[in-house]
């Protein structure tokens, strides 16, 4: 049980970053709920993954689709939200943050699932209890990261770059791409190709997210000027 909890916490650093970045734009009163729901969704998805969905990620092209979805999420996290929102919009933002965490977790969880399943040795009850107990630890990690993001806004860009790095890794390890390139490049050559793709993914997220951010900021300024 302790082994499952430890593995999940160790391998959930990326998820804590996503949860923190997704909840950073929420009103302060909703951030705790955002982190709790985000961590809860991540753990529930991990349980489903462990039982059923891990096999699906071995299907051709699925990692490519997942990687593109994660790319969109990473770039979107750099875009500021409109500040003037009513209660309904605030609730919608909360659930949007939870959806972001859910999609990112689906894309990023395969390695975590394999490690957890190996540690549990087929004992589903152990998986369930271990993952459930680890929710508060993930929430605590997300809260710490969020505090750092608030104090040092530049870290938001670092978090987006990290997700972009993961995008490159996820897409390159799709069975179709890996099956095509690894026999030609060899194991070591393919490893360097994955690192290169990860670097390209990080740079592209920053470029696309930065352009999107500037466009959104210009739109918000225009809206404020029109209101005045």
Short mmCIF file of C-alpha atoms in Angstrom, two decimals:
data_model
loop_
_atom_site.label_atom_id
_atom_site.label_comp_id
_atom_site.label_asym_id
_atom_site.label_seq_id
_atom_site.Cartn_x
_atom_site.Cartn_y
_atom_site.Cartn_z
CA UNK A 1 0.00 0.00 0.00
CA UNK A 2 2.78 2.43 0.95
CA UNK A 3 4.61 1.51 -2.25
CA UNK A 4 1.54 2.42 -4.37
CA UNK A 5 1.08 5.72 -2.52
CA UNK A 6 4.76 6.57 -2.86
CA UNK A 7 4.85 5.74 -6.59
CA UNK A 8 1.69 7.77 -7.25
CA UNK A 9 2.99 10.83 -5.37
CA UNK A 10 6.43 10.62 -7.00
CA UNK A 11 4.96 10.27 -10.49
CA UNK A 12 2.24 12.89 -9.96
CA UNK A 13 4.54 15.90 -10.03
CA UNK A 14 3.43 16.74 -13.58
CA UNK A 15 -0.21 16.40 -12.54
CA UNK A 16 0.33 18.73 -9.58
CA UNK A 17 1.79 21.30 -11.99
CA UNK A 18 -1.26 20.99 -14.27
CA UNK A 19 -3.68 21.25 -11.32
CA UNK A 20 -1.86 24.32 -9.96
CA UNK A 21 -1.72 26.06 -13.35
CA UNK A 22 -5.35 25.23 -14.17
CA UNK A 23 -6.57 26.55 -10.80
CA UNK A 24 -4.38 29.67 -10.79
CA UNK A 25 -6.94 31.58 -12.86
CA UNK A 26 -9.86 30.68 -10.57
CA UNK A 27 -11.32 33.07 -7.98
CA UNK A 28 -9.56 32.52 -4.64
CA UNK A 29 -12.66 31.04 -3.00
CA UNK A 30 -12.79 28.30 -5.66
CA UNK A 31 -9.13 27.34 -5.78
CA UNK A 32 -9.28 24.76 -2.99
CA UNK A 33 -12.28 23.08 -4.63
CA UNK A 34 -10.48 23.19 -7.95
CA UNK A 35 -7.45 21.42 -6.47
CA UNK A 36 -9.55 18.83 -4.60
CA UNK A 37 -11.76 18.07 -7.62
CA UNK A 38 -8.75 18.08 -9.93
CA UNK A 39 -6.81 15.63 -7.76
CA UNK A 40 -9.94 13.50 -7.29
CA UNK A 41 -10.55 13.33 -11.04
CA UNK A 42 -6.88 12.49 -11.60
CA UNK A 43 -7.04 9.59 -9.13
CA UNK A 44 -10.37 8.26 -10.47
CA UNK A 45 -8.98 8.34 -14.00
CA UNK A 46 -5.85 6.57 -12.80
CA UNK A 47 -7.98 3.78 -11.32
CA UNK A 48 -9.93 3.44 -14.59
CA UNK A 49 -6.66 3.57 -16.50
CA UNK A 50 -5.13 0.83 -14.39
CA UNK A 51 -8.10 -1.47 -14.96
CA UNK A 52 -9.01 -0.74 -18.58
CA UNK A 53 -7.67 2.24 -20.48
CA UNK A 54 -3.89 1.66 -20.31
CA UNK A 55 -4.25 -0.81 -23.19
CA UNK A 56 -5.91 1.85 -25.34
CA UNK A 57 -2.80 4.04 -25.24
CA UNK A 58 -1.02 1.27 -27.13
CA UNK A 59 -3.39 1.78 -30.09
CA UNK A 60 -1.90 3.54 -33.13
CA UNK A 61 -2.32 7.34 -33.34
CA UNK A 62 -4.02 7.67 -29.93
CA UNK A 63 -0.94 9.20 -28.30
CA UNK A 64 -0.64 11.65 -31.19
CA UNK A 65 -4.22 12.82 -30.62
CA UNK A 66 -3.62 12.98 -26.86
CA UNK A 67 -0.39 14.90 -27.37
CA UNK A 68 -2.13 17.49 -29.55
CA UNK A 69 -4.86 17.88 -26.90
CA UNK A 70 -2.18 18.41 -24.24
CA UNK A 71 -0.44 20.95 -26.50
CA UNK A 72 -3.67 22.99 -26.67
CA UNK A 73 -4.04 22.80 -22.88
CA UNK A 74 -0.43 23.89 -22.28
CA UNK A 75 -0.71 26.89 -24.61
CA UNK A 76 -4.13 27.86 -23.21
CA UNK A 77 -2.75 27.95 -19.66
CA UNK A 78 -0.63 30.96 -20.65
CA UNK A 79 -3.69 32.94 -21.79
CA UNK A 80 -5.19 35.35 -19.22
CA UNK A 81 -8.90 35.15 -18.39
CA UNK A 82 -11.34 38.06 -18.36
CA UNK A 83 -11.55 39.40 -14.81
CA UNK A 84 -15.17 40.62 -14.90
CA UNK A 85 -17.20 37.45 -14.45
CA UNK A 86 -20.45 36.60 -12.70
CA UNK A 87 -21.06 33.59 -10.45
CA UNK A 88 -22.21 31.34 -13.31
CA UNK A 89 -19.05 32.10 -15.28
CA UNK A 90 -16.93 31.46 -12.18
CA UNK A 91 -18.49 28.01 -11.74
CA UNK A 92 -17.93 27.31 -15.44
CA UNK A 93 -14.26 28.26 -14.96
CA UNK A 94 -14.05 25.79 -12.06
CA UNK A 95 -15.35 22.91 -14.16
CA UNK A 96 -13.18 23.99 -17.07
CA UNK A 97 -10.15 23.72 -14.77
CA UNK A 98 -11.27 20.22 -13.76
CA UNK A 99 -11.70 19.26 -17.44
CA UNK A 100 -8.18 20.52 -18.19
CA UNK A 101 -6.79 18.32 -15.40
CA UNK A 102 -8.82 15.33 -16.67
CA UNK A 103 -7.59 15.57 -20.27
CA UNK A 104 -3.99 16.17 -19.21
CA UNK A 105 -4.11 13.22 -16.81
CA UNK A 106 -5.42 10.89 -19.52
CA UNK A 107 -2.51 11.83 -21.77
CA UNK A 108 0.21 11.77 -19.08
CA UNK A 109 -0.77 8.80 -16.91
CA UNK A 110 0.40 5.73 -18.81
CA UNK A 111 3.82 5.44 -17.12
CA UNK A 112 2.22 6.07 -13.71
CA UNK A 113 -0.36 3.37 -14.34
CA UNK A 114 2.21 0.78 -15.38
CA UNK A 115 4.28 1.42 -12.24
CA UNK A 116 1.23 1.33 -9.94
CA UNK A 117 -0.14 -1.85 -11.52
CA UNK A 118 3.25 -3.55 -11.11
CA UNK A 119 3.48 -2.52 -7.45
CA UNK A 120 -0.07 -3.73 -6.71
CA UNK A 121 0.50 -7.12 -8.38
CA UNK A 122 -3.11 -7.28 -9.52
CA UNK A 123 -4.67 -6.36 -6.15
CA UNK A 124 -7.38 -3.87 -7.18
CA UNK A 125 -8.33 -3.07 -3.56
CA UNK A 126 -4.75 -1.97 -2.85
CA UNK A 127 -4.77 0.24 -5.95
CA UNK A 128 -8.06 1.84 -4.90
CA UNK A 129 -7.00 2.54 -1.30
CA UNK A 130 -3.48 3.67 -2.17
CA UNK A 131 -4.63 6.13 -4.82
CA UNK A 132 -7.45 7.49 -2.65
CA UNK A 133 -5.11 8.15 0.28
CA UNK A 134 -2.67 9.97 -2.00
CA UNK A 135 -5.27 12.64 -2.99
CA UNK A 136 -4.41 14.97 -0.05
CA UNK A 137 -0.71 14.71 -0.90
CA UNK A 138 -1.36 15.70 -4.53
CA UNK A 139 -3.57 18.60 -3.37
CA UNK A 140 -0.83 19.76 -0.98
CA UNK A 141 1.71 19.60 -3.80
CA UNK A 142 -0.59 21.55 -6.11
CA UNK A 143 -1.18 24.18 -3.39
CA UNK A 144 2.57 24.61 -2.89
CA UNK A 145 3.16 24.93 -6.63
CA UNK A 146 0.29 27.42 -6.94
CA UNK A 147 1.80 29.57 -4.18
CA UNK A 148 5.10 29.57 -6.07
CA UNK A 149 3.32 30.44 -9.34
CA UNK A 150 1.63 33.40 -7.65
CA UNK A 151 4.87 34.63 -6.11
CA UNK A 152 6.95 34.03 -9.25
CA UNK A 153 4.67 34.38 -12.34
CA UNK A 154 7.57 33.45 -14.64
CA UNK A 155 7.17 29.88 -13.36
CA UNK A 156 3.86 29.67 -15.25
CA UNK A 157 5.92 29.76 -18.42
CA UNK A 158 8.21 27.07 -17.02
CA UNK A 159 5.16 24.91 -16.26
CA UNK A 160 3.82 25.39 -19.79
CA UNK A 161 7.24 24.48 -21.20
CA UNK A 162 7.25 21.32 -19.06
CA UNK A 163 3.88 20.31 -20.52
CA UNK A 164 5.19 21.06 -24.02
CA UNK A 165 8.17 18.80 -23.28
CA UNK A 166 5.74 16.03 -22.30
CA UNK A 167 3.78 16.64 -25.54
CA UNK A 168 6.91 15.89 -27.58
CA UNK A 169 7.61 12.72 -25.59
CA UNK A 170 4.01 11.49 -25.81
CA UNK A 171 3.75 12.00 -29.58
CA UNK A 172 7.14 10.43 -30.32
CA UNK A 173 6.31 7.31 -28.29
CA UNK A 174 3.10 6.66 -30.23
CA UNK A 175 3.37 3.06 -31.54
CA UNK A 176 3.22 4.24 -35.18
CA UNK A 177 6.03 6.81 -34.87
CA UNK A 178 8.18 4.67 -32.57
CA UNK A 179 7.70 1.62 -34.80
CA UNK A 180 8.74 3.66 -37.83
CA UNK A 181 11.78 5.47 -36.41
CA UNK A 182 13.30 3.18 -33.77
CA UNK A 183 14.34 0.38 -36.18
CA UNK A 184 16.08 2.96 -38.39
CA UNK A 185 17.73 5.03 -35.64
CA UNK A 186 18.40 2.30 -33.09
CA UNK A 187 17.41 2.54 -29.43
CA UNK A 188 19.96 5.23 -28.53
CA UNK A 189 19.29 7.28 -31.66
CA UNK A 190 15.56 7.15 -31.06
CA UNK A 191 16.11 8.26 -27.45
CA UNK A 192 17.91 11.39 -28.70
CA UNK A 193 15.13 11.96 -31.24
CA UNK A 194 12.56 11.86 -28.41
CA UNK A 195 14.60 14.45 -26.46
CA UNK A 196 14.77 16.66 -29.55
CA UNK A 197 11.00 16.35 -30.09
CA UNK A 198 10.40 17.19 -26.43
CA UNK A 199 12.55 20.33 -26.75
CA UNK A 200 10.66 21.35 -29.91
CA UNK A 201 7.36 20.75 -28.07
CA UNK A 202 8.43 23.00 -25.19
CA UNK A 203 9.53 25.79 -27.56
CA UNK A 204 6.37 25.57 -29.68
CA UNK A 205 4.11 25.76 -26.62
CA UNK A 206 5.90 28.92 -25.47
CA UNK A 207 5.70 30.49 -28.95
CA UNK A 208 2.04 29.62 -29.58
CA UNK A 209 1.00 30.38 -25.99
CA UNK A 210 2.90 33.68 -26.04
CA UNK A 211 1.25 34.78 -29.29
CA UNK A 212 -2.17 33.70 -28.00
CA UNK A 213 -1.53 35.54 -24.73
CA UNK A 214 -0.62 38.81 -26.50
CA UNK A 215 -3.73 38.56 -28.69
CA UNK A 216 -5.94 37.99 -25.64
CA UNK A 217 -4.34 40.87 -23.71
CA UNK A 218 -4.94 43.19 -26.68
CA UNK A 219 -8.56 42.03 -26.82
CA UNK A 220 -9.05 42.67 -23.08
CA UNK A 221 -7.49 46.16 -23.37
CA UNK A 222 -9.77 46.98 -26.30
CA UNK A 223 -12.79 45.82 -24.31
CA UNK A 224 -11.78 47.96 -21.30
CA UNK A 225 -11.21 51.01 -23.53
CA UNK A 226 -14.61 50.53 -25.17
CA UNK A 227 -16.28 50.28 -21.75
CA UNK A 228 -14.71 53.56 -20.65
#
